[in-house]
């Protein structure tokens, strides 16, 4: 993994944990659950996708990791829609 990918991975895990804390402590809102799950799925997809062989060539791409990451993006988008259009 390159340094930028590591930073993104750490940020995604941090955002996931932060929204999980908000979900537990602030009345279990659907928005926080969607954000926590979405950021967690994007972190998992990012972690699984960045695999390289010993010579630096990329290994076989993990289609499941890409799909999980896309699902995470959809959930985070739903979180933003609920947050900014809700009451």
mmCIF file with all atom_site columns, C-alpha atoms in Angstrom:
data_model
loop_
_atom_site.group_PDB
_atom_site.id
_atom_site.type_symbol
_atom_site.label_atom_id
_atom_site.label_alt_id
_atom_site.label_comp_id
_atom_site.label_asym_id
_atom_site.label_entity_id
_atom_site.label_seq_id
_atom_site.pdbx_PDB_ins_code
_atom_site.Cartn_x
_atom_site.Cartn_y
_atom_site.Cartn_z
_atom_site.occupancy
_atom_site.B_iso_or_equiv
_atom_site.pdbx_formal_charge
_atom_site.auth_seq_id
_atom_site.auth_comp_id
_atom_site.auth_asym_id
_atom_site.auth_atom_id
_atom_site.pdbx_PDB_model_num
ATOM 1  C CA . UNK A 1 1  ? 0.000   0.000   0.000   1.00 0.00 ? 1  UNK A CA 1
ATOM 2  C CA . UNK A 1 2  ? 1.187   3.461   -0.770  1.00 0.00 ? 2  UNK A CA 1
ATOM 3  C CA . UNK A 1 3  ? 1.229   6.183   1.861   1.00 0.00 ? 3  UNK A CA 1
ATOM 4  C CA . UNK A 1 4  ? -1.831  7.975   0.456   1.00 0.00 ? 4  UNK A CA 1
ATOM 5  C CA . UNK A 1 5  ? -3.830  4.728   0.427   1.00 0.00 ? 5  UNK A CA 1
ATOM 6  C CA . UNK A 1 6  ? -2.890  4.101   4.050   1.00 0.00 ? 6  UNK A CA 1
ATOM 7  C CA . UNK A 1 7  ? -4.038  7.576   5.044   1.00 0.00 ? 7  UNK A CA 1
ATOM 8  C CA . UNK A 1 8  ? -7.367  7.088   3.263   1.00 0.00 ? 8  UNK A CA 1
ATOM 9  C CA . UNK A 1 9  ? -7.806  3.687   4.914   1.00 0.00 ? 9  UNK A CA 1
ATOM 10 C CA . UNK A 1 10 ? -7.116  5.116   8.384   1.00 0.00 ? 10 UNK A CA 1
ATOM 11 C CA . UNK A 1 11 ? -9.540  7.995   7.766   1.00 0.00 ? 11 UNK A CA 1
ATOM 12 C CA . UNK A 1 12 ? -12.287 5.633   6.607   1.00 0.00 ? 12 UNK A CA 1
ATOM 13 C CA . UNK A 1 13 ? -11.847 3.436   9.685   1.00 0.00 ? 13 UNK A CA 1
ATOM 14 C CA . UNK A 1 14 ? -11.838 6.527   11.906  1.00 0.00 ? 14 UNK A CA 1
ATOM 15 C CA . UNK A 1 15 ? -15.038 7.877   10.322  1.00 0.00 ? 15 UNK A CA 1
ATOM 16 C CA . UNK A 1 16 ? -16.678 4.476   10.694  1.00 0.00 ? 16 UNK A CA 1
ATOM 17 C CA . UNK A 1 17 ? -15.781 4.276   14.391  1.00 0.00 ? 17 UNK A CA 1
ATOM 18 C CA . UNK A 1 18 ? -16.880 7.867   14.979  1.00 0.00 ? 18 UNK A CA 1
ATOM 19 C CA . UNK A 1 19 ? -20.302 7.294   13.437  1.00 0.00 ? 19 UNK A CA 1
ATOM 20 C CA . UNK A 1 20 ? -20.669 4.003   15.346  1.00 0.00 ? 20 UNK A CA 1
ATOM 21 C CA . UNK A 1 21 ? -20.048 5.975   18.543  1.00 0.00 ? 21 UNK A CA 1
ATOM 22 C CA . UNK A 1 22 ? -22.655 8.553   17.469  1.00 0.00 ? 22 UNK A CA 1
ATOM 23 C CA . UNK A 1 23 ? -25.097 5.743   16.717  1.00 0.00 ? 23 UNK A CA 1
ATOM 24 C CA . UNK A 1 24 ? -24.663 4.248   20.184  1.00 0.00 ? 24 UNK A CA 1
ATOM 25 C CA . UNK A 1 25 ? -24.586 7.491   22.154  1.00 0.00 ? 25 UNK A CA 1
ATOM 26 C CA . UNK A 1 26 ? -27.057 9.750   20.313  1.00 0.00 ? 26 UNK A CA 1
ATOM 27 C CA . UNK A 1 27 ? -30.272 7.784   20.222  1.00 0.00 ? 27 UNK A CA 1
ATOM 28 C CA . UNK A 1 28 ? -29.513 5.227   17.505  1.00 0.00 ? 28 UNK A CA 1
ATOM 29 C CA . UNK A 1 29 ? -30.356 7.317   14.457  1.00 0.00 ? 29 UNK A CA 1
ATOM 30 C CA . UNK A 1 30 ? -30.519 5.608   11.079  1.00 0.00 ? 30 UNK A CA 1
ATOM 31 C CA . UNK A 1 31 ? -28.180 8.223   9.603   1.00 0.00 ? 31 UNK A CA 1
ATOM 32 C CA . UNK A 1 32 ? -25.319 7.283   11.908  1.00 0.00 ? 32 UNK A CA 1
ATOM 33 C CA . UNK A 1 33 ? -25.828 3.573   11.286  1.00 0.00 ? 33 UNK A CA 1
ATOM 34 C CA . UNK A 1 34 ? -25.743 4.085   7.512   1.00 0.00 ? 34 UNK A CA 1
ATOM 35 C CA . UNK A 1 35 ? -22.614 6.227   7.743   1.00 0.00 ? 35 UNK A CA 1
ATOM 36 C CA . UNK A 1 36 ? -20.815 3.794   10.043  1.00 0.00 ? 36 UNK A CA 1
ATOM 37 C CA . UNK A 1 37 ? -21.614 0.798   7.872   1.00 0.00 ? 37 UNK A CA 1
ATOM 38 C CA . UNK A 1 38 ? -20.848 2.703   4.665   1.00 0.00 ? 38 UNK A CA 1
ATOM 39 C CA . UNK A 1 39 ? -17.464 3.986   5.798   1.00 0.00 ? 39 UNK A CA 1
ATOM 40 C CA . UNK A 1 40 ? -16.610 0.545   7.163   1.00 0.00 ? 40 UNK A CA 1
ATOM 41 C CA . UNK A 1 41 ? -17.457 -1.129  3.865   1.00 0.00 ? 41 UNK A CA 1
ATOM 42 C CA . UNK A 1 42 ? -15.420 1.429   1.941   1.00 0.00 ? 42 UNK A CA 1
ATOM 43 C CA . UNK A 1 43 ? -12.479 0.802   4.285   1.00 0.00 ? 43 UNK A CA 1
ATOM 44 C CA . UNK A 1 44 ? -12.761 -2.950  3.736   1.00 0.00 ? 44 UNK A CA 1
ATOM 45 C CA . UNK A 1 45 ? -12.940 -2.506  -0.031  1.00 0.00 ? 45 UNK A CA 1
ATOM 46 C CA . UNK A 1 46 ? -9.963  -0.166  0.018   1.00 0.00 ? 46 UNK A CA 1
ATOM 47 C CA . UNK A 1 47 ? -7.926  -2.578  2.133   1.00 0.00 ? 47 UNK A CA 1
ATOM 48 C CA . UNK A 1 48 ? -8.707  -5.603  -0.049  1.00 0.00 ? 48 UNK A CA 1
ATOM 49 C CA . UNK A 1 49 ? -8.141  -3.829  -3.362  1.00 0.00 ? 49 UNK A CA 1
ATOM 50 C CA . UNK A 1 50 ? -4.586  -2.644  -2.651  1.00 0.00 ? 50 UNK A CA 1
ATOM 51 C CA . UNK A 1 51 ? -2.791  -5.968  -2.901  1.00 0.00 ? 51 UNK A CA 1
ATOM 52 C CA . UNK A 1 52 ? 0.453   -6.213  -4.840  1.00 0.00 ? 52 UNK A CA 1
ATOM 53 C CA . UNK A 1 53 ? 2.843   -9.024  -5.551  1.00 0.00 ? 53 UNK A CA 1
ATOM 54 C CA . UNK A 1 54 ? 6.492   -9.182  -4.505  1.00 0.00 ? 54 UNK A CA 1
ATOM 55 C CA . UNK A 1 55 ? 7.598   -7.562  -7.782  1.00 0.00 ? 55 UNK A CA 1
ATOM 56 C CA . UNK A 1 56 ? 5.127   -4.664  -7.451  1.00 0.00 ? 56 UNK A CA 1
ATOM 57 C CA . UNK A 1 57 ? 2.665   -5.867  -10.072 1.00 0.00 ? 57 UNK A CA 1
ATOM 58 C CA . UNK A 1 58 ? -0.979  -5.855  -9.034  1.00 0.00 ? 58 UNK A CA 1
ATOM 59 C CA . UNK A 1 59 ? -2.462  -9.214  -8.183  1.00 0.00 ? 59 UNK A CA 1
ATOM 60 C CA . UNK A 1 60 ? -5.819  -10.338 -9.505  1.00 0.00 ? 60 UNK A CA 1
ATOM 61 C CA . UNK A 1 61 ? -8.379  -7.650  -8.734  1.00 0.00 ? 61 UNK A CA 1
ATOM 62 C CA . UNK A 1 62 ? -10.940 -8.576  -6.131  1.00 0.00 ? 62 UNK A CA 1
ATOM 63 C CA . UNK A 1 63 ? -14.342 -7.888  -7.684  1.00 0.00 ? 63 UNK A CA 1
ATOM 64 C CA . UNK A 1 64 ? -16.061 -8.441  -4.362  1.00 0.00 ? 64 UNK A CA 1
ATOM 65 C CA . UNK A 1 65 ? -13.931 -5.734  -2.756  1.00 0.00 ? 65 UNK A CA 1
ATOM 66 C CA . UNK A 1 66 ? -14.927 -3.285  -5.463  1.00 0.00 ? 66 UNK A CA 1
ATOM 67 C CA . UNK A 1 67 ? -18.606 -4.200  -5.059  1.00 0.00 ? 67 UNK A CA 1
ATOM 68 C CA . UNK A 1 68 ? -18.452 -3.835  -1.286  1.00 0.00 ? 68 UNK A CA 1
ATOM 69 C CA . UNK A 1 69 ? -16.762 -0.466  -1.665  1.00 0.00 ? 69 UNK A CA 1
ATOM 70 C CA . UNK A 1 70 ? -19.478 0.681   -4.098  1.00 0.00 ? 70 UNK A CA 1
ATOM 71 C CA . UNK A 1 71 ? -22.161 -0.433  -1.631  1.00 0.00 ? 71 UNK A CA 1
ATOM 72 C CA . UNK A 1 72 ? -20.389 1.601   1.042   1.00 0.00 ? 72 UNK A CA 1
ATOM 73 C CA . UNK A 1 73 ? -20.433 4.646   -1.232  1.00 0.00 ? 73 UNK A CA 1
ATOM 74 C CA . UNK A 1 74 ? -24.174 4.224   -1.763  1.00 0.00 ? 74 UNK A CA 1
ATOM 75 C CA . UNK A 1 75 ? -24.757 4.008   2.000   1.00 0.00 ? 75 UNK A CA 1
ATOM 76 C CA . UNK A 1 76 ? -22.653 7.105   2.692   1.00 0.00 ? 76 UNK A CA 1
ATOM 77 C CA . UNK A 1 77 ? -24.530 8.965   -0.054  1.00 0.00 ? 77 UNK A CA 1
ATOM 78 C CA . UNK A 1 78 ? -27.817 7.909   1.580   1.00 0.00 ? 78 UNK A CA 1
ATOM 79 C CA . UNK A 1 79 ? -26.464 9.222   4.891   1.00 0.00 ? 79 UNK A CA 1
ATOM 80 C CA . UNK A 1 80 ? -25.740 12.628  3.359   1.00 0.00 ? 80 UNK A CA 1
ATOM 81 C CA . UNK A 1 81 ? -29.169 12.752  1.695   1.00 0.00 ? 81 UNK A CA 1
ATOM 82 C CA . UNK A 1 82 ? -30.916 11.924  4.971   1.00 0.00 ? 82 UNK A CA 1
ATOM 83 C CA . UNK A 1 83 ? -28.785 14.352  6.927   1.00 0.00 ? 83 UNK A CA 1
ATOM 84 C CA . UNK A 1 84 ? -29.250 17.371  4.690   1.00 0.00 ? 84 UNK A CA 1
ATOM 85 C CA . UNK A 1 85 ? -32.847 16.847  3.559   1.00 0.00 ? 85 UNK A CA 1
ATOM 86 C CA . UNK A 1 86 ? -34.345 15.523  6.784   1.00 0.00 ? 86 UNK A CA 1
ATOM 87 C CA . UNK A 1 87 ? -36.073 17.558  9.488   1.00 0.00 ? 87 UNK A CA 1
#
